[in-house]
């Protein structure tokens, strides 16, 4: 009722703005690249998947081959204003005019058509069409298509099984970089030995440049929503992500602190220097870095660099309102009479040789009663400090529970960079164990739930989203999207397990961050359990996972994450009983 009344009060401008916002959201869902099935080892991707991948590859500048982003070339050819693509940090569509939305749709459509023509008729025909249709210079589009041609050939040529057999025979497997195709097409052909990264090259210049923009959006969004910059932020840093992006997460931490990397004579990043406040134009934000065991193992030098960055900022003689790191360290030294070295610890990971937070296991096994249990588990696993002590000795993972708790107590926002098109926060349990886990720990230590943000630096439009928005988007594009789940169901047993796993991971976000709208569970129930035909399909393909899905929904209800009408719960319970009967051979 109240919503209807509110809508009647909207002025025409407000209504137009809301419609534009909705339009923006629908187009975001439509444009998102989603995996429509699992990778089958040794099998090349299908034609339509290849077309989608090539379109994404063509949407980015490729300085290494001189190919420019195709949508950008089309915008220039049609004389559209490219800045119209930027949304404001709050996702507010006020700045998005109807015209710019239409322009974007047109650019997307032309890009799609051009890639389709390239696949059907070849480079020259596609280039000629692009010149006529959007005045894209032929030499520019030919560069793009030359790259696509190479990738297309490599995608068809799948050497995975062959390389696997060679590895089993103890033969040499050529090395190649690890990333996703869109980020770095040089990973093709697949079926090679993945080589990692030189930690002294991190962050790359490109990663540092990209991080400036994302940090700006992140802080602007926080300010728009909370009226000020966060006093401190907790960041999750992962190893594989920083390999793929050459250190974007690391660079984001440096930008928040307001420092830049310094390279030595051998071009190795081995120090930082402060960016002057006048240049930075905002306060230095305090950051607590909770780092995965994989990151710790791969990026030893970088762990030291991050610690040095904090020490560098803490030592600056700047006013407290401009240097939150110094302000927070001082406050803690005074309130808890703890020494500087303790109050300045900011880089935390597992104890040497340990990995993970175990929060995912506790949630999946339903082994917790109070929220504090999850918060404490996170801290127990991650309270090992890295960096150097006052005498310059490496800490090597010294247990520092009070230091981590003290640092988390001042955190107001938590954040993680998403680096992959394929893996989102409901695809695996690691996002909620880390970002959800640290958020729960902050909630306990600071007595307030932090704002939780994720960024998506892969699409052309860099986006900062709240965890709630990210879950809505992934639910729409994956879990509840027939294209996605039908793609999964083609894999039979494993496909049902994937669907169940998405629901369980979504549940993990309720458990750690109270971040899931109730409609998500209602629609999951309606789509997979309350639809008789679907229930029968799932039951036949994989009754074990289908049963777990039903049990998870009932648990969501039992824990108060989902409170639908009683008859819905009754019907979910009936589906659970039917699946159990099937498993026991009764039905
Ligand atoms: C990592 O790359 O650091 C990572 C990967 C998977 C789970 C957790 C961390
Ligand atoms: Mg709730």
Coordinates of C-alpha atoms and ligand atoms in Angstrom, one line a residue:
X1 CA 0.0 0.0 0.0
X2 CA 2.6 2.5 1.1
X3 CA 4.6 1.8 -2.1
X4 CA 1.5 2.6 -4.2
X5 CA 0.9 5.8 -2.3
X6 CA 4.6 6.7 -2.8
X7 CA 4.4 6.1 -6.5
X8 CA 1.4 8.4 -6.8
X9 CA 3.4 11.2 -5.2
X10 CA 6.2 10.9 -7.8
X11 CA 6.7 13.8 -10.1
X12 CA 7.0 13.1 -13.8
X13 CA 10.7 13.7 -13.6
X14 CA 11.1 11.2 -10.7
X15 CA 9.0 8.7 -12.5
X16 CA 11.1 9.0 -15.6
X17 CA 14.3 8.7 -13.6
X18 CA 12.9 5.5 -12.0
X19 CA 12.0 4.0 -15.4
X20 CA 15.5 4.8 -16.6
X21 CA 17.0 3.2 -13.6
X22 CA 15.0 0.1 -14.2
X23 CA 15.9 0.1 -17.8
X24 CA 19.6 0.4 -16.8
X25 CA 19.2 -2.6 -14.5
X26 CA 17.4 -4.8 -17.1
X27 CA 20.1 -3.9 -19.7
X28 CA 22.8 -4.8 -17.2
X29 CA 21.2 -8.2 -16.7
X30 CA 20.9 -8.7 -20.4
X31 CA 24.5 -7.7 -21.2
X32 CA 26.1 -9.9 -18.6
X33 CA 28.2 -12.7 -19.9
X34 CA 27.1 -15.9 -18.2
X35 CA 28.5 -19.4 -18.5
X36 CA 25.7 -21.6 -20.0
X37 CA 27.2 -24.9 -19.0
X38 CA 30.3 -26.4 -17.4
X39 CA 33.6 -26.7 -19.2
X40 CA 34.1 -30.2 -20.5
X41 CA 37.7 -31.1 -20.4
X42 CA 39.1 -31.5 -23.9
X43 CA 36.0 -30.1 -25.6
X44 CA 36.2 -26.8 -27.6
X45 CA 33.5 -24.3 -26.8
X46 CA 30.3 -24.2 -28.9
X47 CA 29.8 -21.7 -31.7
X48 CA 27.4 -19.3 -29.8
X49 CA 29.7 -19.4 -26.7
X50 CA 32.6 -18.5 -28.9
X51 CA 30.7 -15.6 -30.4
X52 CA 30.0 -14.2 -26.9
X53 CA 33.6 -14.6 -25.8
X54 CA 34.9 -12.9 -28.9
X55 CA 32.5 -10.0 -28.4
X56 CA 33.8 -9.5 -24.9
X57 CA 37.4 -9.7 -26.0
X58 CA 36.7 -7.1 -28.7
X59 CA 35.2 -4.8 -26.1
X60 CA 38.5 -3.9 -24.5
X61 CA 41.6 -2.0 -25.7
X62 CA 44.4 -4.4 -26.5
X63 CA 47.5 -2.3 -26.4
X64 CA 49.7 -5.3 -27.0
X65 CA 48.3 -5.9 -30.4
X66 CA 47.3 -2.3 -31.2
X67 CA 43.6 -3.3 -31.4
X68 CA 41.2 -0.8 -29.8
X69 CA 37.9 -1.6 -28.1
X70 CA 35.3 -2.1 -30.8
X71 CA 32.4 -0.4 -29.0
X72 CA 34.7 2.7 -28.5
X73 CA 35.5 2.7 -32.2
X74 CA 31.8 2.5 -33.0
X75 CA 31.0 5.3 -30.6
X76 CA 33.6 7.5 -32.2
X77 CA 32.4 6.7 -35.7
X78 CA 28.8 7.6 -34.7
X79 CA 30.1 10.6 -32.8
X80 CA 28.5 9.5 -29.5
X81 CA 29.8 11.0 -26.3
X82 CA 31.7 8.1 -24.7
X83 CA 31.4 9.6 -21.2
X84 CA 27.7 9.1 -21.4
X85 CA 28.5 5.5 -20.4
X86 CA 29.6 6.4 -17.0
X87 CA 27.1 5.9 -14.3
X88 CA 27.4 7.8 -11.0
X89 CA 28.8 5.9 -8.0
X90 CA 25.4 5.2 -6.5
X91 CA 24.2 3.7 -9.7
X92 CA 21.9 6.7 -9.8
X93 CA 20.5 7.1 -13.3
X94 CA 19.9 10.8 -12.9
X95 CA 22.9 11.5 -15.2
X96 CA 21.9 8.8 -17.6
X97 CA 19.6 10.3 -20.2
X98 CA 17.3 8.2 -22.3
X99 CA 19.4 9.2 -25.3
X100 CA 22.6 7.8 -23.8
X101 CA 20.8 4.5 -23.0
X102 CA 19.6 4.3 -26.5
X103 CA 23.1 5.1 -27.8
X104 CA 24.6 2.4 -25.7
X105 CA 22.0 -0.2 -26.9
X106 CA 22.8 0.8 -30.5
X107 CA 26.6 0.4 -29.9
X108 CA 26.0 -3.0 -28.3
X109 CA 23.8 -4.1 -31.2
X110 CA 26.4 -3.0 -33.8
X111 CA 29.2 -4.7 -31.9
X112 CA 27.2 -8.0 -31.8
X113 CA 26.3 -7.8 -35.5
X114 CA 29.9 -7.0 -36.5
X115 CA 31.2 -10.0 -34.6
X116 CA 28.5 -12.2 -36.1
X117 CA 29.4 -11.0 -39.6
X118 CA 33.1 -11.6 -38.8
X119 CA 32.3 -15.2 -37.9
X120 CA 30.1 -15.8 -40.9
X121 CA 31.7 -13.8 -43.7
X122 CA 35.3 -13.1 -42.5
X123 CA 37.3 -10.0 -41.5
X124 CA 37.1 -8.0 -44.7
X125 CA 33.4 -8.3 -45.1
X126 CA 32.8 -7.4 -41.4
X127 CA 35.2 -4.4 -41.7
X128 CA 33.5 -3.1 -44.8
X129 CA 30.1 -3.4 -43.1
X130 CA 31.4 -1.6 -40.0
X131 CA 32.7 1.3 -42.1
X132 CA 29.4 1.7 -43.8
X133 CA 27.3 1.2 -40.7
X134 CA 29.3 3.1 -38.2
X135 CA 32.1 4.9 -40.0
X136 CA 34.8 2.7 -38.2
X137 CA 38.1 3.1 -40.1
X138 CA 38.9 -0.2 -41.9
X139 CA 42.5 -0.3 -40.6
X140 CA 41.2 -0.1 -37.0
X141 CA 38.6 -2.8 -37.3
X142 CA 41.0 -5.1 -39.2
X143 CA 43.3 -5.0 -36.2
X144 CA 40.4 -6.1 -34.0
X145 CA 39.4 -8.9 -36.3
X146 CA 43.0 -10.1 -36.7
X147 CA 43.1 -10.6 -33.0
X148 CA 39.7 -12.3 -33.0
X149 CA 40.8 -14.6 -35.9
X150 CA 43.8 -15.8 -33.9
X151 CA 41.7 -16.4 -30.8
X152 CA 39.0 -18.1 -32.8
X153 CA 41.5 -20.5 -34.2
X154 CA 43.0 -21.2 -30.8
X155 CA 39.6 -21.7 -29.3
X156 CA 38.8 -24.4 -31.8
X157 CA 42.1 -26.1 -31.3
X158 CA 41.6 -27.7 -27.9
X159 CA 44.8 -29.5 -26.7
X160 CA 43.7 -30.3 -23.2
X161 CA 43.4 -34.1 -23.5
X162 CA 46.5 -34.3 -25.6
X163 CA 48.5 -32.3 -23.1
X164 CA 47.1 -34.3 -20.2
X165 CA 48.2 -37.5 -21.9
X166 CA 51.7 -36.0 -22.5
X167 CA 51.9 -35.0 -18.9
X168 CA 51.0 -38.5 -17.8
X169 CA 53.9 -39.8 -20.0
X170 CA 56.2 -37.4 -18.2
X171 CA 56.7 -35.2 -21.2
X172 CA 57.2 -31.5 -21.3
X173 CA 54.1 -29.2 -21.3
X174 CA 54.6 -25.7 -22.7
X175 CA 54.0 -23.0 -20.1
X176 CA 51.4 -20.2 -20.5
X177 CA 50.0 -17.4 -18.4
X178 CA 47.0 -17.9 -16.1
X179 CA 44.0 -15.6 -16.5
X180 CA 40.7 -15.6 -18.3
X181 CA 40.4 -15.2 -22.0
X182 CA 38.9 -11.8 -21.8
X183 CA 41.5 -10.5 -19.5
X184 CA 44.4 -12.0 -21.3
X185 CA 43.9 -13.8 -24.6
X186 CA 47.5 -15.0 -24.4
X187 CA 46.3 -17.8 -22.1
X188 CA 45.3 -19.6 -25.3
X189 CA 45.7 -22.4 -26.3
X190 CA 44.4 -24.1 -23.1
X191 CA 46.0 -27.3 -22.0
X192 CA 49.3 -25.7 -21.1
X193 CA 51.2 -25.4 -17.8
X194 CA 50.0 -22.3 -16.0
X195 CA 52.8 -20.1 -14.9
X196 CA 52.2 -17.5 -12.3
X197 CA 53.6 -14.1 -11.6
X198 CA 56.7 -12.2 -10.6
X199 CA 55.6 -10.5 -7.3
X200 CA 58.1 -7.7 -7.8
X201 CA 56.1 -6.7 -11.0
X202 CA 53.0 -6.1 -8.8
X203 CA 51.2 -3.8 -9.1
X204 CA 51.7 -3.2 -12.8
X205 CA 51.4 0.3 -14.1
X206 CA 48.1 -0.6 -15.7
X207 CA 46.7 -2.2 -12.5
X208 CA 47.7 0.9 -10.6
X209 CA 46.0 3.2 -13.1
X210 CA 42.8 1.2 -13.1
X211 CA 42.7 1.0 -9.3
X212 CA 42.7 4.8 -9.1
X213 CA 39.3 4.9 -10.8
X214 CA 37.7 2.1 -8.9
X215 CA 38.9 3.5 -5.5
X216 CA 37.4 6.9 -6.4
X217 CA 34.1 5.3 -7.3
X218 CA 34.2 3.2 -4.1
X219 CA 34.8 6.2 -1.8
X220 CA 32.3 8.4 -3.7
X221 CA 29.7 5.7 -3.2
X222 CA 30.4 5.4 0.5
X223 CA 30.2 9.1 0.9
X224 CA 27.0 9.4 -1.1
X225 CA 25.4 6.7 1.1
X226 CA 26.9 7.5 4.5
X227 CA 27.8 11.1 4.3
X228 CA 31.5 10.6 4.8
X229 CA 34.5 8.5 4.0
X230 CA 34.9 5.3 5.8
X231 CA 37.2 5.6 8.9
X232 CA 38.7 2.3 7.9
X233 CA 38.1 -0.5 5.4
X234 CA 38.7 -4.2 5.4
X235 CA 39.9 -5.6 2.1
X236 CA 40.1 -9.2 1.0
X237 CA 43.1 -10.0 -1.2
X238 CA 43.4 -13.2 -3.1
X239 CA 46.4 -14.7 -4.8
X240 CA 44.9 -15.9 -8.1
X241 CA 43.0 -12.6 -8.6
X242 CA 46.2 -10.6 -8.2
X243 CA 48.0 -12.8 -10.6
X244 CA 45.3 -12.4 -13.2
X245 CA 45.0 -8.6 -12.8
X246 CA 48.7 -8.0 -12.1
X247 CA 47.9 -6.7 -8.7
X248 CA 44.7 -4.7 -9.0
X249 CA 43.7 -5.5 -5.5
X250 CA 47.1 -4.6 -4.2
X251 CA 46.9 -1.3 -6.1
X252 CA 43.5 -0.5 -4.6
X253 CA 44.9 -0.9 -1.1
X254 CA 47.8 1.5 -2.1
X255 CA 45.4 4.0 -3.5
X256 CA 43.2 3.9 -0.4
X257 CA 46.3 4.7 1.7
X258 CA 47.3 7.3 -0.7
X259 CA 50.7 6.0 -1.8
X260 CA 52.3 5.1 -5.1
X261 CA 54.7 2.2 -5.8
X262 CA 58.4 2.9 -6.3
X263 CA 60.5 0.8 -8.6
X264 CA 64.2 0.2 -8.2
X265 CA 66.9 0.1 -10.8
X266 CA 65.9 -3.4 -11.9
X267 CA 62.3 -2.2 -12.3
X268 CA 61.2 -4.1 -9.2
X269 CA 58.5 -2.6 -7.0
X270 CA 60.2 -2.6 -3.7
X271 CA 59.0 0.6 -1.9
X272 CA 56.2 3.1 -1.8
X273 CA 56.0 6.9 -1.5
X274 CA 53.2 9.0 -0.2
X275 CA 51.1 11.0 -2.6
X276 CA 50.9 14.5 -1.2
X277 CA 47.4 15.3 0.3
X278 CA 46.8 18.2 -2.0
X279 CA 47.3 15.9 -4.9
X280 CA 45.2 13.1 -3.3
X281 CA 42.3 15.5 -2.6
X282 CA 40.8 13.4 0.1
X283 CA 41.9 11.7 3.4
X284 CA 44.0 8.7 3.5
X285 CA 41.8 5.7 4.4
X286 CA 42.9 3.1 6.9
X287 CA 42.9 -0.4 5.5
X288 CA 42.9 -3.8 7.2
X289 CA 44.1 -6.4 4.7
X290 CA 42.8 -10.0 5.2
X291 CA 44.9 -12.0 2.8
X292 CA 44.4 -15.6 1.6
X293 CA 47.0 -18.2 2.3
X294 CA 47.6 -18.5 -1.5
X295 CA 48.3 -14.8 -1.7
X296 CA 50.7 -15.0 1.3
X297 CA 52.6 -17.9 -0.4
X298 CA 52.8 -16.2 -3.8
X299 CA 53.3 -12.6 -2.8
X300 CA 55.8 -12.6 0.0
X301 CA 57.4 -9.4 -1.2
X302 CA 54.0 -7.8 -1.7
X303 CA 53.0 -8.6 1.9
X304 CA 56.1 -6.6 3.0
X305 CA 55.2 -3.8 0.6
X306 CA 51.7 -3.5 2.0
X307 CA 53.0 -3.4 5.6
X308 CA 55.5 -0.8 4.5
X309 CA 52.8 1.3 2.9
X310 CA 50.9 1.4 6.2
X311 CA 54.0 2.3 8.2
X312 CA 54.9 5.0 5.7
X313 CA 51.4 6.6 6.0
X314 CA 51.4 6.2 9.8
X315 CA 54.7 8.2 10.0
X316 CA 53.4 11.2 8.1
X317 CA 52.9 14.4 10.1
X318 CA 49.4 15.1 8.9
X319 CA 46.2 16.3 10.7
X320 CA 44.0 13.4 11.9
X321 CA 41.1 14.5 9.6
X322 CA 43.3 13.8 6.6
X323 CA 45.1 10.7 7.8
X324 CA 42.8 8.1 9.2
X325 CA 45.6 5.6 9.5
X326 CA 47.5 7.7 11.9
X327 CA 44.4 8.8 13.7
X328 CA 43.2 5.2 14.3
X329 CA 46.6 4.0 15.4
X330 CA 46.9 6.9 17.9
X331 CA 43.4 6.3 19.2
X332 CA 44.1 2.7 19.8
X333 CA 47.5 3.3 21.5
X334 CA 45.7 5.7 23.8
X335 CA 42.5 3.8 24.6
X336 CA 44.2 0.4 25.0
X337 CA 47.6 1.6 26.0
X338 CA 49.1 -0.7 23.3
X339 CA 52.5 -0.1 21.6
X340 CA 52.7 1.5 18.1
X341 CA 53.9 -1.8 16.5
X342 CA 50.8 -3.6 17.7
X343 CA 48.3 -0.8 16.8
X344 CA 49.9 -0.4 13.3
X345 CA 49.5 -4.1 12.2
X346 CA 47.3 -4.2 9.1
X347 CA 48.3 -7.3 7.0
X348 CA 46.8 -10.5 8.3
X349 CA 46.5 -14.0 7.0
X350 CA 46.5 -17.6 8.2
X351 CA 49.3 -19.1 10.2
X352 CA 52.1 -20.3 8.0
X353 CA 51.0 -23.5 6.2
X354 CA 47.3 -22.9 6.8
X355 CA 44.7 -21.8 4.3
X356 CA 41.1 -20.6 4.4
X357 CA 38.7 -19.2 7.0
X358 CA 36.6 -22.4 7.6
X359 CA 33.6 -20.1 7.8
X360 CA 32.3 -21.8 4.7
X361 CA 32.5 -25.3 6.3
X362 CA 30.8 -24.1 9.4
X363 CA 27.9 -22.6 7.4
X364 CA 27.6 -25.5 5.0
X365 CA 27.5 -28.0 7.8
X366 CA 25.0 -25.8 9.8
X367 CA 27.3 -25.9 12.7
X368 CA 26.7 -22.5 14.2
X369 CA 24.1 -21.0 16.6
X370 CA 25.1 -17.4 17.3
X371 CA 26.5 -14.9 14.7
X372 CA 29.5 -14.4 17.0
X373 CA 30.7 -18.0 16.3
X374 CA 31.3 -17.2 12.6
X375 CA 32.9 -13.9 13.5
X376 CA 35.3 -15.6 16.0
X377 CA 36.1 -18.4 13.6
X378 CA 37.2 -15.9 11.0
X379 CA 39.4 -14.1 13.4
X380 CA 40.9 -17.3 14.8
X381 CA 41.9 -18.4 11.3
X382 CA 43.1 -15.0 10.1
X383 CA 44.7 -13.3 13.0
X384 CA 48.3 -13.9 12.0
X385 CA 50.2 -10.7 11.3
X386 CA 52.8 -10.2 8.6
X387 CA 55.2 -7.4 8.0
X388 CA 58.1 -6.3 10.2
X389 CA 58.4 -5.4 13.9
X390 CA 60.1 -2.3 15.3
X391 CA 63.6 -3.9 15.0
X392 CA 62.9 -4.8 11.4
X393 CA 62.5 -8.5 12.0
X394 CA 59.9 -10.3 9.8
X395 CA 56.8 -11.3 11.7
X396 CA 56.2 -14.4 9.5
X397 CA 52.7 -14.8 10.8
X398 CA 52.8 -14.0 14.4
X399 CA 49.5 -14.6 16.2
X400 CA 48.0 -11.2 16.9
X401 CA 44.3 -11.7 17.8
X402 CA 43.9 -8.5 19.7
X403 CA 45.6 -6.5 16.9
X404 CA 43.2 -7.8 14.3
X405 CA 40.2 -7.3 16.5
X406 CA 41.3 -3.8 17.3
X407 CA 41.8 -2.9 13.7
X408 CA 38.5 -4.4 12.7
X409 CA 36.7 -2.4 15.4
X410 CA 37.2 0.8 13.4
X411 CA 36.2 -0.6 10.0
X412 CA 33.1 0.8 8.4
X413 CA 33.2 -0.8 5.0
X414 CA 34.4 -4.1 3.6
X415 CA 35.4 -4.7 0.0
X416 CA 36.6 -7.2 -2.5
X417 CA 37.5 -6.9 -6.2
X418 CA 35.8 -9.4 -8.5
X419 CA 38.1 -10.3 -11.3
X420 CA 36.4 -13.0 -13.3
X421 CA 33.5 -13.2 -15.7
X422 CA 32.9 -16.8 -14.8
X423 CA 33.1 -16.9 -11.1
X424 CA 30.8 -14.7 -9.1
X425 CA 30.0 -14.5 -5.4
X426 CA 27.4 -17.2 -5.5
X427 CA 29.3 -19.6 -7.7
X428 CA 31.8 -20.6 -5.0
X429 CA 31.8 -20.6 -1.2
X430 CA 35.0 -18.6 -1.0
X431 CA 33.5 -15.2 -1.4
X432 CA 31.2 -15.5 1.6
X433 CA 33.8 -17.2 3.7
X434 CA 36.2 -14.3 3.1
X435 CA 34.2 -11.1 2.5
X436 CA 31.2 -12.4 4.4
X437 CA 33.5 -13.7 7.2
X438 CA 35.4 -10.4 7.6
X439 CA 32.1 -8.5 7.5
X440 CA 30.7 -10.6 10.3
X441 CA 33.9 -10.1 12.3
X442 CA 33.7 -6.3 11.8
X443 CA 30.0 -6.4 12.9
X444 CA 31.0 -8.1 16.1
X445 CA 34.1 -5.9 16.8
X446 CA 32.5 -2.5 15.8
X447 CA 29.0 -3.4 16.9
X448 CA 27.6 -2.3 13.5
X449 CA 27.2 -4.1 10.3
X450 CA 29.7 -2.5 7.8
X451 CA 28.7 -1.4 4.3
X452 CA 29.8 -4.3 2.0
X453 CA 31.0 -3.5 -1.5
X454 CA 32.3 -5.4 -4.5
X455 CA 33.6 -4.1 -7.7
X456 CA 33.5 -5.4 -11.1
X457 CA 36.4 -4.0 -13.0
X458 CA 36.0 -6.3 -16.0
X459 CA 33.2 -4.8 -17.9
X460 CA 33.9 -1.7 -19.8
X461 CA 32.0 0.3 -17.3
X462 CA 33.7 -0.2 -14.0
X463 CA 31.0 -0.8 -11.3
X464 CA 30.9 -0.7 -7.6
X465 CA 28.0 -2.6 -6.2
X466 CA 26.8 -3.4 -2.7
X467 CA 26.8 -7.1 -1.8
X468 CA 22.9 -7.0 -1.9
X469 CA 23.0 -5.6 -5.5
X470 CA 25.5 -8.2 -6.5
X471 CA 23.4 -11.1 -5.2
X472 CA 20.3 -9.7 -7.0
X473 CA 22.2 -9.5 -10.2
X474 CA 23.7 -13.0 -9.9
X475 CA 20.4 -14.5 -8.9
X476 CA 18.7 -12.9 -12.0
X477 CA 21.5 -13.8 -14.4
X478 CA 22.4 -17.3 -13.1
X479 CA 20.4 -19.1 -10.4
X480 CA 16.9 -18.1 -11.7
X481 CA 17.9 -17.7 -15.3
X482 CA 16.5 -20.5 -17.4
X483 CA 19.4 -20.1 -19.9
X484 CA 21.8 -20.8 -17.0
X485 CA 20.0 -23.6 -15.2
X486 CA 19.0 -25.4 -18.4
X487 CA 22.6 -25.2 -19.5
X488 CA 23.6 -26.8 -16.1
X489 CA 20.9 -29.4 -16.3
X490 CA 22.3 -30.6 -19.6
X491 CA 25.2 -32.0 -17.5
X492 CA 22.7 -34.1 -15.5
X493 CA 23.9 -35.1 -12.0
X494 CA 26.6 -32.5 -11.9
X495 CA 24.3 -29.8 -13.2
X496 CA 21.8 -30.3 -10.3
X497 CA 24.8 -30.2 -7.9
X498 CA 25.8 -26.8 -9.4
X499 CA 22.3 -25.4 -8.9
X500 CA 22.2 -26.6 -5.3
X501 CA 25.6 -25.2 -4.7
X502 CA 24.4 -21.7 -5.9
X503 CA 21.5 -21.8 -3.4
X504 CA 23.9 -22.9 -0.6
X505 CA 26.3 -20.1 -1.4
X506 CA 23.5 -17.6 -1.5
X507 CA 22.5 -18.9 1.9
X508 CA 26.1 -18.3 3.0
X509 CA 25.5 -14.6 2.3
X510 CA 22.4 -14.6 4.6
X511 CA 24.5 -16.3 7.3
X512 CA 27.5 -14.0 7.1
X513 CA 26.0 -10.7 5.9
X514 CA 22.2 -10.8 6.0
X515 CA 22.5 -9.7 2.4
X516 CA 19.8 -11.8 0.6
X517 CA 16.3 -10.5 -0.2
X518 CA 13.6 -12.9 0.7
X519 CA 12.2 -13.0 -2.8
X520 CA 15.4 -14.9 -3.8
X521 CA 14.4 -17.9 -1.7
X522 CA 10.8 -17.7 -2.7
X523 CA 11.6 -17.8 -6.4
X524 CA 14.2 -20.5 -5.9
X525 CA 11.5 -22.6 -4.2
X526 CA 9.0 -21.8 -6.9
X527 CA 11.4 -22.6 -9.8
X528 CA 13.0 -25.8 -8.5
X529 CA 10.7 -27.4 -6.0
X530 CA 7.2 -26.2 -6.3
X531 CA 7.1 -26.7 -10.0
X532 CA 6.1 -30.4 -10.3
X533 CA 7.8 -31.1 -13.6
X534 CA 11.1 -29.5 -12.5
X535 CA 11.0 -31.3 -9.2
X536 CA 10.6 -34.6 -11.1
X537 CA 13.6 -33.7 -13.4
X538 CA 15.8 -32.8 -10.5
X539 CA 14.8 -35.9 -8.6
X540 CA 15.6 -38.1 -11.5
X541 CA 18.9 -36.5 -12.3
X542 CA 20.3 -36.1 -8.8
X543 CA 18.0 -36.6 -5.8
X544 CA 20.8 -36.1 -3.4
X545 CA 21.5 -32.5 -4.4
X546 CA 17.8 -31.8 -4.9
X547 CA 17.2 -33.0 -1.3
X548 CA 20.0 -30.7 -0.1
X549 CA 18.4 -27.8 -1.9
X550 CA 15.1 -28.4 -0.2
X551 CA 16.7 -28.8 3.2
X552 CA 18.7 -25.6 2.7
X553 CA 15.5 -23.6 2.0
X554 CA 14.0 -25.0 5.2
X555 CA 17.1 -24.1 7.1
X556 CA 16.9 -20.5 5.7
X557 CA 13.3 -20.4 7.1
X558 CA 14.4 -21.9 10.4
X559 CA 17.1 -19.3 10.8
X560 CA 14.8 -16.5 10.0
X561 CA 16.4 -15.6 6.6
X562 CA 13.2 -16.4 4.8
X563 CA 9.7 -16.1 6.1
X564 CA 7.2 -17.0 3.4
X565 CA 3.6 -18.0 3.8
X566 CA 3.1 -21.2 5.9
X567 CA 1.8 -23.1 2.9
X568 CA 5.0 -22.5 0.9
X569 CA 7.0 -24.0 3.7
X570 CA 4.6 -26.9 3.9
X571 CA 5.0 -27.6 0.2
X572 CA 8.8 -27.3 0.4
X573 CA 8.7 -29.8 3.2
X574 CA 6.6 -32.1 1.1
X575 CA 9.1 -31.9 -1.7
X576 CA 11.8 -32.8 0.7
X577 CA 9.9 -35.8 1.9
X578 CA 9.2 -36.9 -1.6
X579 CA 13.0 -36.7 -2.5
X580 CA 13.9 -38.6 0.7
X581 CA 11.4 -41.3 -0.3
X582 CA 13.0 -41.5 -3.7
X583 CA 16.5 -41.8 -2.1
X584 CA 15.3 -44.6 0.2
X585 CA 13.6 -46.4 -2.7
X586 CA 10.1 -45.9 -1.3
X587 CA 8.9 -43.9 -4.2
Ligands
LIG1 C1 43.3 -17.2 -3.8 O1 43.6 -17.2 -5.0 O2 43.9 -16.6 -3.0 C2 42.1 -18.0 -3.4 C3 41.5 -18.8 -4.3 C4 40.3 -19.5 -3.9 C5 39.8 -19.4 -2.6 C6 40.4 -18.5 -1.7 C7 41.6 -17.8 -2.1
LIG2 MG1 16.9 -10.0 6.4

